[in-house]
mmCIF file of C-alpha atoms in Angstrom:
data_model
loop_
_atom_site.group_PDB
_atom_site.id
_atom_site.type_symbol
_atom_site.label_atom_id
_atom_site.label_comp_id
_atom_site.label_asym_id
_atom_site.label_seq_id
_atom_site.Cartn_x
_atom_site.Cartn_y
_atom_site.Cartn_z
ATOM 1 C CA UNK A 1 113.781 194.762 220.022
ATOM 2 C CA UNK A 2 115.802 191.815 218.604
ATOM 3 C CA UNK A 3 113.328 189.326 219.908
ATOM 4 C CA UNK A 4 110.370 191.100 218.495
ATOM 5 C CA UNK A 5 112.139 191.167 215.155
ATOM 6 C CA UNK A 6 112.491 187.378 215.271
ATOM 7 C CA UNK A 7 108.967 187.034 216.279
ATOM 8 C CA UNK A 8 107.772 189.248 213.412
ATOM 9 C CA UNK A 9 109.757 187.050 210.927
ATOM 10 C CA UNK A 10 108.353 183.847 212.259
ATOM 11 C CA UNK A 11 104.827 185.009 211.456
ATOM 12 C CA UNK A 12 105.155 187.346 208.592
ATOM 13 C CA UNK A 13 108.521 186.891 206.498
ATOM 14 C CA UNK A 14 106.590 185.127 203.549
ATOM 15 C CA UNK A 15 104.220 188.125 203.389
ATOM 16 C CA UNK A 16 106.854 190.826 203.783
ATOM 17 C CA UNK A 17 109.228 192.136 201.079
ATOM 18 C CA UNK A 18 110.463 195.272 202.641
ATOM 19 C CA UNK A 19 110.863 196.604 206.358
ATOM 20 C CA UNK A 20 111.301 200.338 206.893
ATOM 21 C CA UNK A 21 113.103 201.620 209.882
ATOM 22 C CA UNK A 22 110.788 204.671 210.077
ATOM 23 C CA UNK A 23 111.469 208.458 210.573
ATOM 24 C CA UNK A 24 114.629 208.658 212.562
ATOM 25 C CA UNK A 25 114.229 205.700 214.892
ATOM 26 C CA UNK A 26 117.267 203.823 213.634
ATOM 27 C CA UNK A 27 119.578 206.507 215.006
ATOM 28 C CA UNK A 28 118.393 206.001 218.668
ATOM 29 C CA UNK A 29 117.323 202.214 218.679
ATOM 30 C CA UNK A 30 119.473 199.577 220.308
ATOM 31 C CA UNK A 31 120.865 196.626 218.184
ATOM 32 C CA UNK A 32 120.075 198.154 214.796
ATOM 33 C CA UNK A 33 122.806 196.348 212.906
ATOM 34 C CA UNK A 34 121.806 193.038 214.488
ATOM 35 C CA UNK A 35 118.088 193.678 213.530
ATOM 36 C CA UNK A 36 119.072 194.547 209.892
ATOM 37 C CA UNK A 37 121.026 191.444 209.591
ATOM 38 C CA UNK A 38 118.207 189.305 210.964
ATOM 39 C CA UNK A 39 115.733 190.838 208.285
ATOM 40 C CA UNK A 40 118.226 190.374 205.436
ATOM 41 C CA UNK A 41 118.923 186.701 206.457
ATOM 42 C CA UNK A 42 115.130 186.097 205.894
ATOM 43 C CA UNK A 43 115.210 187.779 202.407
ATOM 44 C CA UNK A 44 113.567 191.010 203.625
ATOM 45 C CA UNK A 45 114.960 194.313 202.251
ATOM 46 C CA UNK A 46 115.608 196.944 204.817
ATOM 47 C CA UNK A 47 115.751 200.702 204.355
ATOM 48 C CA UNK A 48 115.789 203.852 206.540
ATOM 49 C CA UNK A 49 112.700 206.082 206.469
ATOM 50 C CA UNK A 50 113.166 209.086 204.037
ATOM 51 C CA UNK A 51 112.866 211.587 206.886
ATOM 52 C CA UNK A 52 116.239 210.462 208.143
ATOM 53 C CA UNK A 53 117.678 210.921 204.603
ATOM 54 C CA UNK A 54 116.335 214.576 204.828
ATOM 55 C CA UNK A 55 117.745 215.036 208.258
ATOM 56 C CA UNK A 56 121.293 214.504 206.870
ATOM 57 C CA UNK A 57 120.654 216.592 203.791
ATOM 58 C CA UNK A 58 119.450 219.603 205.598
ATOM 59 C CA UNK A 59 122.505 219.510 207.530
ATOM 60 C CA UNK A 60 124.765 219.199 204.451
ATOM 61 C CA UNK A 61 125.833 215.595 205.462
ATOM 62 C CA UNK A 62 125.088 213.613 202.426
ATOM 63 C CA UNK A 63 128.553 211.904 202.536
ATOM 64 C CA UNK A 64 127.894 210.884 206.172
ATOM 65 C CA UNK A 65 124.653 209.522 205.137
ATOM 66 C CA UNK A 66 126.157 207.345 202.439
ATOM 67 C CA UNK A 67 128.816 206.158 205.163
ATOM 68 C CA UNK A 68 125.998 205.115 207.250
ATOM 69 C CA UNK A 69 124.331 202.977 204.687
ATOM 70 C CA UNK A 70 127.814 201.352 204.135
ATOM 71 C CA UNK A 71 128.584 200.935 207.673
ATOM 72 C CA UNK A 72 125.064 199.262 208.304
ATOM 73 C CA UNK A 73 125.381 197.122 205.218
ATOM 74 C CA UNK A 74 122.071 198.304 203.705
ATOM 75 C CA UNK A 75 121.609 197.872 200.078
ATOM 76 C CA UNK A 76 118.287 199.956 199.907
ATOM 77 C CA UNK A 77 117.420 203.514 200.602
ATOM 78 C CA UNK A 78 114.880 206.200 200.189
ATOM 79 C CA UNK A 79 115.143 209.639 198.802
ATOM 80 C CA UNK A 80 112.266 212.090 199.745
ATOM 81 C CA UNK A 81 111.572 215.741 200.072
ATOM 82 C CA UNK A 82 108.239 215.498 202.172
ATOM 83 C CA UNK A 83 109.506 217.673 205.216
ATOM 84 C CA UNK A 84 112.058 219.944 203.498
ATOM 85 C CA UNK A 85 112.423 221.652 200.211
ATOM 86 C CA UNK A 86 114.816 220.198 197.745
ATOM 87 C CA UNK A 87 114.796 221.415 194.126
ATOM 88 C CA UNK A 88 113.583 218.392 191.939
ATOM 89 C CA UNK A 89 116.452 218.469 189.839
ATOM 90 C CA UNK A 90 118.715 218.073 192.862
ATOM 91 C CA UNK A 91 116.513 215.332 194.159
ATOM 92 C CA UNK A 92 116.952 213.539 190.964
ATOM 93 C CA UNK A 93 120.770 213.914 191.183
ATOM 94 C CA UNK A 94 120.644 212.074 194.624
ATOM 95 C CA UNK A 95 118.620 209.290 193.063
ATOM 96 C CA UNK A 96 120.862 208.983 190.211
ATOM 97 C CA UNK A 97 123.964 208.812 192.236
ATOM 98 C CA UNK A 98 122.645 206.436 194.990
ATOM 99 C CA UNK A 99 121.042 204.059 192.339
ATOM 100 C CA UNK A 100 124.688 203.387 191.295
ATOM 101 C CA UNK A 101 125.090 201.360 194.471
ATOM 102 C CA UNK A 102 121.700 200.899 196.049
ATOM 103 C CA UNK A 103 118.153 200.006 195.263
ATOM 104 C CA UNK A 104 116.384 203.336 195.442
ATOM 105 C CA UNK A 105 113.003 204.122 196.577
ATOM 106 C CA UNK A 106 111.911 207.658 196.039
ATOM 107 C CA UNK A 107 108.825 209.412 197.571
ATOM 108 C CA UNK A 108 106.451 211.882 195.867
ATOM 109 C CA UNK A 109 104.274 214.022 198.115
ATOM 110 C CA UNK A 110 104.524 216.497 201.042
ATOM 111 C CA UNK A 111 103.922 215.991 204.586
ATOM 112 C CA UNK A 112 102.791 219.542 204.757
ATOM 113 C CA UNK A 113 98.781 219.719 204.589
ATOM 114 C CA UNK A 114 98.979 223.117 203.002
ATOM 115 C CA UNK A 115 101.207 221.843 200.104
ATOM 116 C CA UNK A 116 98.974 221.285 197.073
ATOM 117 C CA UNK A 117 100.488 219.176 193.992
ATOM 118 C CA UNK A 118 98.437 219.145 190.981
ATOM 119 C CA UNK A 119 97.565 215.589 189.769
ATOM 120 C CA UNK A 120 99.560 215.830 186.554
ATOM 121 C CA UNK A 121 102.622 217.212 188.575
ATOM 122 C CA UNK A 122 102.556 213.990 190.486
ATOM 123 C CA UNK A 123 102.828 212.004 187.283
ATOM 124 C CA UNK A 124 105.631 214.237 186.081
ATOM 125 C CA UNK A 125 107.584 213.979 189.466
ATOM 126 C CA UNK A 126 107.154 210.217 189.510
ATOM 127 C CA UNK A 127 108.282 209.581 185.868
ATOM 128 C CA UNK A 128 111.291 211.856 186.331
ATOM 129 C CA UNK A 129 112.411 210.023 189.405
ATOM 130 C CA UNK A 130 111.949 206.567 187.724
ATOM 131 C CA UNK A 131 113.941 207.779 184.794
ATOM 132 C CA UNK A 132 116.698 209.020 187.470
ATOM 133 C CA UNK A 133 117.008 205.384 188.705
ATOM 134 C CA UNK A 134 114.225 204.916 191.310
ATOM 135 C CA UNK A 135 113.236 201.233 191.513
ATOM 136 C CA UNK A 136 109.904 202.247 192.583
ATOM 137 C CA UNK A 137 108.125 205.567 193.695
ATOM 138 C CA UNK A 138 106.120 205.807 196.850
ATOM 139 C CA UNK A 139 102.839 207.696 196.928
ATOM 140 C CA UNK A 140 102.966 209.639 200.240
ATOM 141 C CA UNK A 141 100.330 209.240 202.898
ATOM 142 C CA UNK A 142 102.153 209.308 206.202
ATOM 143 C CA UNK A 143 101.578 206.881 208.946
ATOM 144 C CA UNK A 144 98.148 208.451 209.638
ATOM 145 C CA UNK A 145 96.960 207.821 206.103
ATOM 146 C CA UNK A 146 95.663 211.445 205.980
ATOM 147 C CA UNK A 147 97.740 213.449 203.703
ATOM 148 C CA UNK A 148 99.172 213.236 200.064
ATOM 149 C CA UNK A 149 96.986 210.666 198.141
ATOM 150 C CA UNK A 150 94.363 210.927 200.836
ATOM 151 C CA UNK A 151 92.605 213.894 202.396
ATOM 152 C CA UNK A 152 92.709 214.914 206.190
ATOM 153 C CA UNK A 153 89.959 212.535 206.957
ATOM 154 C CA UNK A 154 91.566 209.585 205.341
ATOM 155 C CA UNK A 155 89.390 209.389 202.148
ATOM 156 C CA UNK A 156 91.223 208.523 198.900
ATOM 157 C CA UNK A 157 91.690 211.153 196.345
ATOM 158 C CA UNK A 158 90.364 208.916 193.640
ATOM 159 C CA UNK A 159 90.842 211.414 190.795
ATOM 160 C CA UNK A 160 94.546 211.895 191.638
ATOM 161 C CA UNK A 161 95.117 208.029 191.804
ATOM 162 C CA UNK A 162 93.307 207.478 188.478
ATOM 163 C CA UNK A 163 95.526 210.063 186.838
ATOM 164 C CA UNK A 164 98.610 208.453 188.270
ATOM 165 C CA UNK A 165 97.639 204.990 187.151
ATOM 166 C CA UNK A 166 96.937 206.091 183.630
ATOM 167 C CA UNK A 167 100.583 207.169 183.125
ATOM 168 C CA UNK A 168 102.819 205.367 185.648
ATOM 169 C CA UNK A 169 102.848 201.411 185.493
ATOM 170 C CA UNK A 170 101.227 200.130 188.604
ATOM 171 C CA UNK A 171 104.089 197.809 189.373
ATOM 172 C CA UNK A 172 106.312 200.915 189.780
ATOM 173 C CA UNK A 173 104.228 202.543 192.496
ATOM 174 C CA UNK A 174 104.074 201.602 196.222
ATOM 175 C CA UNK A 175 100.787 203.185 197.633
ATOM 176 C CA UNK A 176 101.071 204.114 201.287
ATOM 177 C CA UNK A 177 97.832 203.040 202.923
ATOM 178 C CA UNK A 178 98.071 202.372 206.652
ATOM 179 C CA UNK A 179 94.368 201.942 207.145
ATOM 180 C CA UNK A 180 92.345 198.735 206.340
ATOM 181 C CA UNK A 181 89.672 200.650 204.416
ATOM 182 C CA UNK A 182 92.437 202.273 202.306
ATOM 183 C CA UNK A 183 94.110 198.804 201.570
ATOM 184 C CA UNK A 184 90.784 197.486 200.471
ATOM 185 C CA UNK A 185 90.245 200.168 198.131
ATOM 186 C CA UNK A 186 93.478 199.785 196.418
ATOM 187 C CA UNK A 187 93.138 195.862 196.211
ATOM 188 C CA UNK A 188 89.747 196.275 194.764
ATOM 189 C CA UNK A 189 91.015 198.812 192.286
ATOM 190 C CA UNK A 190 94.533 197.275 191.183
ATOM 191 C CA UNK A 191 94.281 193.655 192.169
ATOM 192 C CA UNK A 192 95.476 191.437 195.123
ATOM 193 C CA UNK A 193 99.237 191.872 194.441
ATOM 194 C CA UNK A 194 99.173 195.882 194.417
ATOM 195 C CA UNK A 195 102.240 197.244 196.183
ATOM 196 C CA UNK A 196 101.020 198.674 199.599
ATOM 197 C CA UNK A 197 103.335 200.376 202.204
ATOM 198 C CA UNK A 198 103.363 202.007 205.566
ATOM 199 C CA UNK A 199 101.624 198.768 206.879
ATOM 200 C CA UNK A 200 101.937 198.527 210.494
ATOM 201 C CA UNK A 201 103.714 195.364 211.608
ATOM 202 C CA UNK A 202 100.733 194.032 213.345
ATOM 203 C CA UNK A 203 98.688 194.469 210.136
ATOM 204 C CA UNK A 204 100.682 192.274 207.859
ATOM 205 C CA UNK A 205 98.601 189.078 208.320
ATOM 206 C CA UNK A 206 95.185 190.924 208.098
ATOM 207 C CA UNK A 207 96.463 192.528 205.039
ATOM 208 C CA UNK A 208 97.430 189.270 203.501
ATOM 209 C CA UNK A 209 93.774 187.820 204.299
ATOM 210 C CA UNK A 210 92.410 190.921 202.527
ATOM 211 C CA UNK A 211 94.578 190.127 199.581
ATOM 212 C CA UNK A 212 93.282 186.505 199.421
#
């Protein structure tokens, strides 16, 4: 709610760079424009979850998606293909086009447990998306922290992460890590300022204490 949004800012604004309005929740939540404005006035970027981008794309409604960003005065967006299949060249075209007017986050990794992406392919996809205009690339893990860079029990795929960090600048990657054990692992590996995403709004303060 708007009040919860204000309460979040009062506690967490100095520790939060970006707020994601996840999944498709922004389409059915009340007072979205007001909440976006409140976050932005506190110097917090706001973007819509990549699944919503995919929902527009699969319906051939890219123009409508861009109009939504304009109407809601959002200057950051996410391009992903975790739930639908988009040719990577086409995904990079979306990134290139949107990066003309927006700060673009792009996500690598599938929400399909059966989908297997080789470690070197992760690197290739990330580099191509950064070259296309992504500000940062997100390493997929979902809200459950049990897919993508993690296995289905939430354990880190350490060899995959090591392959990525050898070739992609650390400051260009946001590692989704919703669980405390995952957050601690990345902090120990990459330092206290590592970019972590998919953090529950109640976990921002606990995460900051881990960083310290």
